[in-house]
mmCIF file of C-alpha atoms in Angstrom:
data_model
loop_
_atom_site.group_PDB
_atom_site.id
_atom_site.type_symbol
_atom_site.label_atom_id
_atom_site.label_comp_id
_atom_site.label_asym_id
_atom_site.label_seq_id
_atom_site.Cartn_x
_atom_site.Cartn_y
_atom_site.Cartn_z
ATOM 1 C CA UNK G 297 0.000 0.000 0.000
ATOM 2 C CA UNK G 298 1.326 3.466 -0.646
ATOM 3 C CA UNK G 299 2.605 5.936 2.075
ATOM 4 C CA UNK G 300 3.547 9.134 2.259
ATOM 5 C CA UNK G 301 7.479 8.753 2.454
ATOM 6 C CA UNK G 302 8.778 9.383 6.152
ATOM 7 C CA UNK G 303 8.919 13.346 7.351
ATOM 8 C CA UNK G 304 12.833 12.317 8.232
ATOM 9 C CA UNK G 305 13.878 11.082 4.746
ATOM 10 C CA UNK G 306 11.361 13.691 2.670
ATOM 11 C CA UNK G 307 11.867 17.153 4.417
ATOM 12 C CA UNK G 308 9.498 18.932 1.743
ATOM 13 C CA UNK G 309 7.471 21.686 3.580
ATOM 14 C CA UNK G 310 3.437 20.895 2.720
ATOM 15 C CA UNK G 311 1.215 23.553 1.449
ATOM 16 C CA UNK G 312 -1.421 24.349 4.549
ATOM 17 C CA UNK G 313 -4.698 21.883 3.353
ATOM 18 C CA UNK G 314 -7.482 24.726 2.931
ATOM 19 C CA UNK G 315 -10.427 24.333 4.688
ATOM 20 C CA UNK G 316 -13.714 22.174 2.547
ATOM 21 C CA UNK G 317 -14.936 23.441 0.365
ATOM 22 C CA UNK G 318 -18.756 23.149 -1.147
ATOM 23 C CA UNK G 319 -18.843 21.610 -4.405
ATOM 24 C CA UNK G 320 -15.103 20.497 -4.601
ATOM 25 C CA UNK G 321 -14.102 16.527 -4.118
ATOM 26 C CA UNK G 322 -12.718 16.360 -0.875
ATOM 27 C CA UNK G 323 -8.494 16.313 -0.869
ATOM 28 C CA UNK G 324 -8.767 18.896 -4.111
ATOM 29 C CA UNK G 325 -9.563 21.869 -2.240
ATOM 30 C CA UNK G 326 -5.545 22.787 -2.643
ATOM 31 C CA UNK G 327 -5.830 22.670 -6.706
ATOM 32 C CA UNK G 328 -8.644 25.696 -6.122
ATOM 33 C CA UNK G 329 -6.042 28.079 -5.275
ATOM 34 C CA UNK G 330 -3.199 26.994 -8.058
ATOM 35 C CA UNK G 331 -2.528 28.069 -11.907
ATOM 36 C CA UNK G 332 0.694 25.821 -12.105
ATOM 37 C CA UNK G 333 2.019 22.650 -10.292
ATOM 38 C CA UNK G 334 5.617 21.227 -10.406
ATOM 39 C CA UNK G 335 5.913 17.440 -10.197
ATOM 40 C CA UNK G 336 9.391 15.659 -9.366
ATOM 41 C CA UNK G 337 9.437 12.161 -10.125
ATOM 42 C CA UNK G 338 11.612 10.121 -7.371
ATOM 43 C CA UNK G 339 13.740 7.085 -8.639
ATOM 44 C CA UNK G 340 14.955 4.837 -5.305
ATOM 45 C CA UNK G 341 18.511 3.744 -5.264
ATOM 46 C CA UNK G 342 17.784 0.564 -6.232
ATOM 47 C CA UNK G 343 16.561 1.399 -9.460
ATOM 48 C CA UNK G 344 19.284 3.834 -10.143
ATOM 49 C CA UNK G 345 22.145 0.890 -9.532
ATOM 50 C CA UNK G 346 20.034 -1.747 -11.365
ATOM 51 C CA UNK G 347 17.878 -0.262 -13.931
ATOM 52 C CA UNK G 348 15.001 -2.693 -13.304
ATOM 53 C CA UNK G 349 11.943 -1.617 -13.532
ATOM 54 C CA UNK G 350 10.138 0.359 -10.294
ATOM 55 C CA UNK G 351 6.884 1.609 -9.372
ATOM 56 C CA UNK G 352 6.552 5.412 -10.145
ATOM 57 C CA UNK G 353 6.492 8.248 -7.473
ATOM 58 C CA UNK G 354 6.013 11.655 -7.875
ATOM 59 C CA UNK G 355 5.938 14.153 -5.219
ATOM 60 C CA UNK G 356 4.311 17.572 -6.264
ATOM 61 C CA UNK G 357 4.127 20.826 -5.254
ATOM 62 C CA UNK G 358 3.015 24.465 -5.674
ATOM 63 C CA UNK G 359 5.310 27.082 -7.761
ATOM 64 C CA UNK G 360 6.403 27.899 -4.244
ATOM 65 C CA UNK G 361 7.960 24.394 -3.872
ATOM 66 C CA UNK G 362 5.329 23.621 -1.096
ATOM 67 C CA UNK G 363 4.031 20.065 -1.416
ATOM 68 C CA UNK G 364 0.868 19.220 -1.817
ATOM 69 C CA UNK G 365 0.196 15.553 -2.859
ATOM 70 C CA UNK G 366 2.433 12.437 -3.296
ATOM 71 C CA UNK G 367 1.753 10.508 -5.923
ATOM 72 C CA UNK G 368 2.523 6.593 -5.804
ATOM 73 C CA UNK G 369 2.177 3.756 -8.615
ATOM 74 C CA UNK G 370 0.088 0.513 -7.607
ATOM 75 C CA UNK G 371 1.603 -1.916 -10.674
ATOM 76 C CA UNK G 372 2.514 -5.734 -10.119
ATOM 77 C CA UNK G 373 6.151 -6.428 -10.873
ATOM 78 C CA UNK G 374 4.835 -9.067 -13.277
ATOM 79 C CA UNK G 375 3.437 -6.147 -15.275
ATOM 80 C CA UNK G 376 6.018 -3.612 -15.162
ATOM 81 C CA UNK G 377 8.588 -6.772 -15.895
ATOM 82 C CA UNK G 378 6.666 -7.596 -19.137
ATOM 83 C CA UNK G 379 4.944 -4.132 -20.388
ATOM 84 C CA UNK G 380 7.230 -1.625 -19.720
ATOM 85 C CA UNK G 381 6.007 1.793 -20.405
ATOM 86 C CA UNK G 382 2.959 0.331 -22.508
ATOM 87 C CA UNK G 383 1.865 -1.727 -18.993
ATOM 88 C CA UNK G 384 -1.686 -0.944 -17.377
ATOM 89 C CA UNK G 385 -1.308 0.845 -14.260
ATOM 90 C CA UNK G 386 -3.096 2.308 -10.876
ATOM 91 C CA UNK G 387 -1.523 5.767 -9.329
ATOM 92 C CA UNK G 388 -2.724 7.070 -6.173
ATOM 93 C CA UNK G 389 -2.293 10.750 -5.110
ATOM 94 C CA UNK G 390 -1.617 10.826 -1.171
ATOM 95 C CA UNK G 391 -2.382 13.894 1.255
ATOM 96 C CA UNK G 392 0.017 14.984 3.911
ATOM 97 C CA UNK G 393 -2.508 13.318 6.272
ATOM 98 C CA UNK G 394 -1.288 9.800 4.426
ATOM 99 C CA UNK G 395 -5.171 9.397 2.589
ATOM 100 C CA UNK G 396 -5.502 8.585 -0.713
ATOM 101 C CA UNK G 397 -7.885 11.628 -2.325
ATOM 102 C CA UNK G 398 -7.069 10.554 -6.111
ATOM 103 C CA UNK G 399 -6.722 7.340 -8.265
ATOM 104 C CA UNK G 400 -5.825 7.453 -11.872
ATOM 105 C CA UNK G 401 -5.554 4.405 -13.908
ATOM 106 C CA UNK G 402 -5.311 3.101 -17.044
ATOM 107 C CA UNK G 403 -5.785 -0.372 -18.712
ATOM 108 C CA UNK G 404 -3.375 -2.189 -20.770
ATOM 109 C CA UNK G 405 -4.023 -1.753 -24.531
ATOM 110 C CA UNK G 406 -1.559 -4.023 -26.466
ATOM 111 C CA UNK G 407 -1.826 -2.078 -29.590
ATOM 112 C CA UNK G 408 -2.234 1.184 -28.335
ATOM 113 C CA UNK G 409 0.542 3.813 -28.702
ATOM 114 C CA UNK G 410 0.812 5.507 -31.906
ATOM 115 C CA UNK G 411 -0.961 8.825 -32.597
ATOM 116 C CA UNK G 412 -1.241 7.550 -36.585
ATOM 117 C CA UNK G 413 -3.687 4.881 -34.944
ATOM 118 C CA UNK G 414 -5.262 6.372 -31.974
ATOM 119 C CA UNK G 415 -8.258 7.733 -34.337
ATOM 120 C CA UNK G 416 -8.760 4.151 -35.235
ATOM 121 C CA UNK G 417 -10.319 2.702 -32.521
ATOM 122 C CA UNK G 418 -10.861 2.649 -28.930
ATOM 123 C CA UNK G 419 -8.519 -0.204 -28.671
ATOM 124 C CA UNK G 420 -5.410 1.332 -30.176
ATOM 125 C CA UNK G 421 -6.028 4.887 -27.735
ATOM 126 C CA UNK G 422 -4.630 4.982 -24.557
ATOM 127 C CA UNK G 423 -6.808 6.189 -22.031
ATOM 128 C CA UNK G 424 -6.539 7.041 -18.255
ATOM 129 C CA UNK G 425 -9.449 7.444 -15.597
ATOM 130 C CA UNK G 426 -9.480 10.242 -12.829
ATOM 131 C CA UNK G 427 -11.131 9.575 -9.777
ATOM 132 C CA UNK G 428 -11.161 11.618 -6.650
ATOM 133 C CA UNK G 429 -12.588 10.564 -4.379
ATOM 134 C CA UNK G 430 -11.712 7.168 -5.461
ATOM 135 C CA UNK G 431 -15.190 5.414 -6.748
ATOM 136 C CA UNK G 432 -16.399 8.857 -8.465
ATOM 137 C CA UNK G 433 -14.967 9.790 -11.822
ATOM 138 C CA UNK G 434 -14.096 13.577 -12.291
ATOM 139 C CA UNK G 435 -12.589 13.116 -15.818
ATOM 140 C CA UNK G 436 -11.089 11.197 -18.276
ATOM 141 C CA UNK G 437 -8.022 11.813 -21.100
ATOM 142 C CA UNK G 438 -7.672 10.143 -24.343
ATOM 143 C CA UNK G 439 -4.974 9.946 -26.987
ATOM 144 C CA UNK G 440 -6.628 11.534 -30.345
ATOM 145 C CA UNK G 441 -5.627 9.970 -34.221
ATOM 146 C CA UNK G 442 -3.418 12.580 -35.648
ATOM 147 C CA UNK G 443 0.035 12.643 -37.720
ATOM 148 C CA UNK G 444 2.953 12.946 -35.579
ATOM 149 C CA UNK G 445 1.140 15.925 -33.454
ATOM 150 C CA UNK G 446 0.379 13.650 -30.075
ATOM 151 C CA UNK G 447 -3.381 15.161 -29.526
ATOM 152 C CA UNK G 448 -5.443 14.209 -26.276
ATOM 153 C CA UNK G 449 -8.988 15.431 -25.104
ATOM 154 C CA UNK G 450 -9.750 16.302 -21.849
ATOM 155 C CA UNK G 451 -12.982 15.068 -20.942
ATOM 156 C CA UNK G 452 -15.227 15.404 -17.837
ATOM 157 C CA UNK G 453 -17.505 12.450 -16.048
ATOM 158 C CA UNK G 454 -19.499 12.878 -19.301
ATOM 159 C CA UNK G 455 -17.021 12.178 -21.464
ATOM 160 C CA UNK G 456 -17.146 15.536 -22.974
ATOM 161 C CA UNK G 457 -14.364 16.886 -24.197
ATOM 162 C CA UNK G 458 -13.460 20.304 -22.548
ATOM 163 C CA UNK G 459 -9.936 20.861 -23.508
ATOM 164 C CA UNK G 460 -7.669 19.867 -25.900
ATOM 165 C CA UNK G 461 -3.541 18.865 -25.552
ATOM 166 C CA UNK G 462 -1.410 19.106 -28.374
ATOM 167 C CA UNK G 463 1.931 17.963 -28.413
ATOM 168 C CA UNK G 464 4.952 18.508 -30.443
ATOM 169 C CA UNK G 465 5.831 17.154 -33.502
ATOM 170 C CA UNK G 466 9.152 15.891 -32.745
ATOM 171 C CA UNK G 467 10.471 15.476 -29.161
ATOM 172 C CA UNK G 468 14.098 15.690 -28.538
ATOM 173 C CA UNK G 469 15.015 14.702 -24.485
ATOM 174 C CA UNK G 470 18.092 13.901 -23.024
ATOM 175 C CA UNK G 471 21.293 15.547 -21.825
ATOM 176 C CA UNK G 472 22.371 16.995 -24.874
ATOM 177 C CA UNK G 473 18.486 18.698 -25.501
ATOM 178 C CA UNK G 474 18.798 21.499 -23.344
ATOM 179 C CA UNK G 475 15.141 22.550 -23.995
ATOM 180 C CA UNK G 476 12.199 21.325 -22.231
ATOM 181 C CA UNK G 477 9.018 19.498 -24.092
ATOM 182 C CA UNK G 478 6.203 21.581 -24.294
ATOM 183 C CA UNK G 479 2.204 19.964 -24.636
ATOM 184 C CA UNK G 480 -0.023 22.795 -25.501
ATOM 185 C CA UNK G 481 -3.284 23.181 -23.465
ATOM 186 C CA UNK G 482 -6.013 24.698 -26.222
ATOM 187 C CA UNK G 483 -9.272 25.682 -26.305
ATOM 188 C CA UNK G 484 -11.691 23.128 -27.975
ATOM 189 C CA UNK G 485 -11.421 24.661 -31.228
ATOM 190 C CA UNK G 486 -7.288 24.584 -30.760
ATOM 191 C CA UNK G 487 -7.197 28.494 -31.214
ATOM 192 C CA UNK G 488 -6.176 29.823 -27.879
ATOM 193 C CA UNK G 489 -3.148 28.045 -25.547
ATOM 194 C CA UNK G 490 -4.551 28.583 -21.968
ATOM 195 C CA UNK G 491 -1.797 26.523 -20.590
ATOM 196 C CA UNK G 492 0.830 23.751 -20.723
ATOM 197 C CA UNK G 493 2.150 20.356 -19.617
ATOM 198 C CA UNK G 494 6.106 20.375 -20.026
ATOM 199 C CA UNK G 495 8.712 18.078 -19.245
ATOM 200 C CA UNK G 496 11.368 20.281 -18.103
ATOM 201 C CA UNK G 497 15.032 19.994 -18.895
ATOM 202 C CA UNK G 498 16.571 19.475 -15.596
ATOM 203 C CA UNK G 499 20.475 19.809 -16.396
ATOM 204 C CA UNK G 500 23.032 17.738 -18.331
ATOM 205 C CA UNK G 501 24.514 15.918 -15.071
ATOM 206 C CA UNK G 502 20.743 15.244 -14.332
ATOM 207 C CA UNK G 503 19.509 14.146 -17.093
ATOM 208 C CA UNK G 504 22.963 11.816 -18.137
ATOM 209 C CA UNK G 505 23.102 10.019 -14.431
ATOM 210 C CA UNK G 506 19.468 9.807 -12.932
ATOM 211 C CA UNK G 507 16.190 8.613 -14.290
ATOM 212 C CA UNK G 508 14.029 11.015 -12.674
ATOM 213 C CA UNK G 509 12.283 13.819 -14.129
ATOM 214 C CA UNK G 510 10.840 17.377 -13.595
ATOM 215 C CA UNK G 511 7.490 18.050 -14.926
ATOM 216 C CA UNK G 512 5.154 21.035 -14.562
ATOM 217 C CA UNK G 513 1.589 22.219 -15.524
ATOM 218 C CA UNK G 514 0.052 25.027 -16.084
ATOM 219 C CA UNK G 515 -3.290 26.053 -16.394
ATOM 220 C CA UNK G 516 -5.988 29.464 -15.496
ATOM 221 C CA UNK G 517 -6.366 29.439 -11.850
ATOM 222 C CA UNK G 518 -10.515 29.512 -12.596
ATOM 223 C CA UNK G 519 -10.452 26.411 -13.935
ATOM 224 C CA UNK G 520 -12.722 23.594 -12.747
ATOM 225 C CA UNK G 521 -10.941 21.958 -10.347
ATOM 226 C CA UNK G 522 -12.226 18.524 -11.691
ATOM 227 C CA UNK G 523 -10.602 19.615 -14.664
ATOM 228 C CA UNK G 524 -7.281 20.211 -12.242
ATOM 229 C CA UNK G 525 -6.998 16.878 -11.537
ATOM 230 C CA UNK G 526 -7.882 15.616 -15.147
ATOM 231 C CA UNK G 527 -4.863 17.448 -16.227
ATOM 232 C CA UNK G 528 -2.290 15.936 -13.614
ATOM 233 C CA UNK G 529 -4.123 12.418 -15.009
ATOM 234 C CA UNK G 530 -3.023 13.840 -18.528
ATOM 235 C CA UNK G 531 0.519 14.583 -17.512
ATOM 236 C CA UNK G 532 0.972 10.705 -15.918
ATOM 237 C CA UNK G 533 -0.418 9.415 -19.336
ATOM 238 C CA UNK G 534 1.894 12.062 -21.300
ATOM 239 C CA UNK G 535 4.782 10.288 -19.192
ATOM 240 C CA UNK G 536 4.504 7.115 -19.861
ATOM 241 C CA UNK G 537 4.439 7.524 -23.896
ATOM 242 C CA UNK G 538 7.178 9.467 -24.263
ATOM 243 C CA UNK G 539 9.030 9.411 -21.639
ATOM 244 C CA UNK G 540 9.035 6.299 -19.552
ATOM 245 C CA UNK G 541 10.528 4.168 -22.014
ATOM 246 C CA UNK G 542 14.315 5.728 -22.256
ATOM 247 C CA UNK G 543 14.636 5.524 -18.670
ATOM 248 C CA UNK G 544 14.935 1.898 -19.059
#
């Protein structure tokens, strides 16, 4: 079962929880006040000397640096052993109070991957699931068919699409791309960015002799926060595609 890392290994200072709020899942109340969270992906020693495959942890935070949610994978080593980055998983978003307010989740789709084919059919799209609290969906993402531009839809418990991500053509990562990879939040109709999920380029030594990586999102601080949490769903998912699979 996940945990909350120990307050003497992880000295991160925790954003203050605000008080509930009417209307907003409980646990999400922090993602009310925010227009951009940093997450920080944590790679144990183990995996560093070995290379074999771990469960993914994130820890993120406020702009301020201020934690606000850890973020723990749920995947059988069977799975992670035999599906890599393309494996099913279950990723639960902890409070500081160790209680699991989020679950996203995706299935395993064997043929699923390529943007060429997303527009196919459901069953070569990935998808992920956002729940919070756990048992009530708040949104949904899903890989779109396009060529080469990486296209999701941000959808609510309706399954209506609300946003649109679109990423870039090419993506260059690694030590020697000292640039970070920008996916452009749009508008439905794709004519106005109103934000941005980036991996960010986190320094050669970094990115030549760890695993781990910075991300960040940013959206307008009036945004649903249903929609909040949909997004950090979207960054997971965003992840795993493009980036999971060279940290092997």
């Amino acid at each position: 079962m996940a945990q909350v890392p120990s307050t003497n290994n992880n000295p991160s200072v925790w954003m203050q929880r605000p008080a509930p709020i009417s209307g907003c899942p409980a646990g999400l109340e922090y993602l009310t006040q925010l227009d951009c969270l940093l997450l920080n992906q944590k790679v144990s020693k183990l995996e560093a000397i070995t290379g074999r495959e771990r469960n993914n942890k994130y820890a993120i935070s406020n702009s301020q640096g201020n934690q606000i949610y850890f973020a723990a994978e749920e995947t059988s080593g069977c799975m992670r052993s035999l599906c890599g980055a393309q494996r099913g998983f279950q990723i639960y978003l902890l409070d500081n109070d160790n209680q699991k307010v989020m679950k996203v989740s995706r299935d395993l789709k064997v043929c699923a991957g390529s943007p060429w084919f997303a527009g196919c059919c459901d069953c070569c799209a990935h998808e992920v699931t956002v729940e919070a609290p756990i048992g009530t969906v708040v949104g949904y993402v899903k890989q779109k068919g396009a060529f080469g531009k990486s296209p999701y839809d941000i959808m609510d418990e309706n399954q209506e699409p609300v946003l649109k991500i679109k990423g870039p053509r090419f993506i260059f990562d690694g030590a020697l791309c000292p640039c970070d990879s920008e996916f452009k939040l749009l508008t439905l109709d794709g004519s106005n960015q109103v934000g941005s999920l980036s991996k960010v380029y986190s320094g050669f030594a970094k990115e030549m002799f760890t695993v781990a990586d910075n991300f960040s999102i940013k959206f307008p601080a009036d945004l649903s926060v249903k929609t909040k949490a949909t997004l950090i769903g979207a960054l997971f998912l965003i992840d795993f595609t493009y980036f999971e699979g060279k940290k092997k």
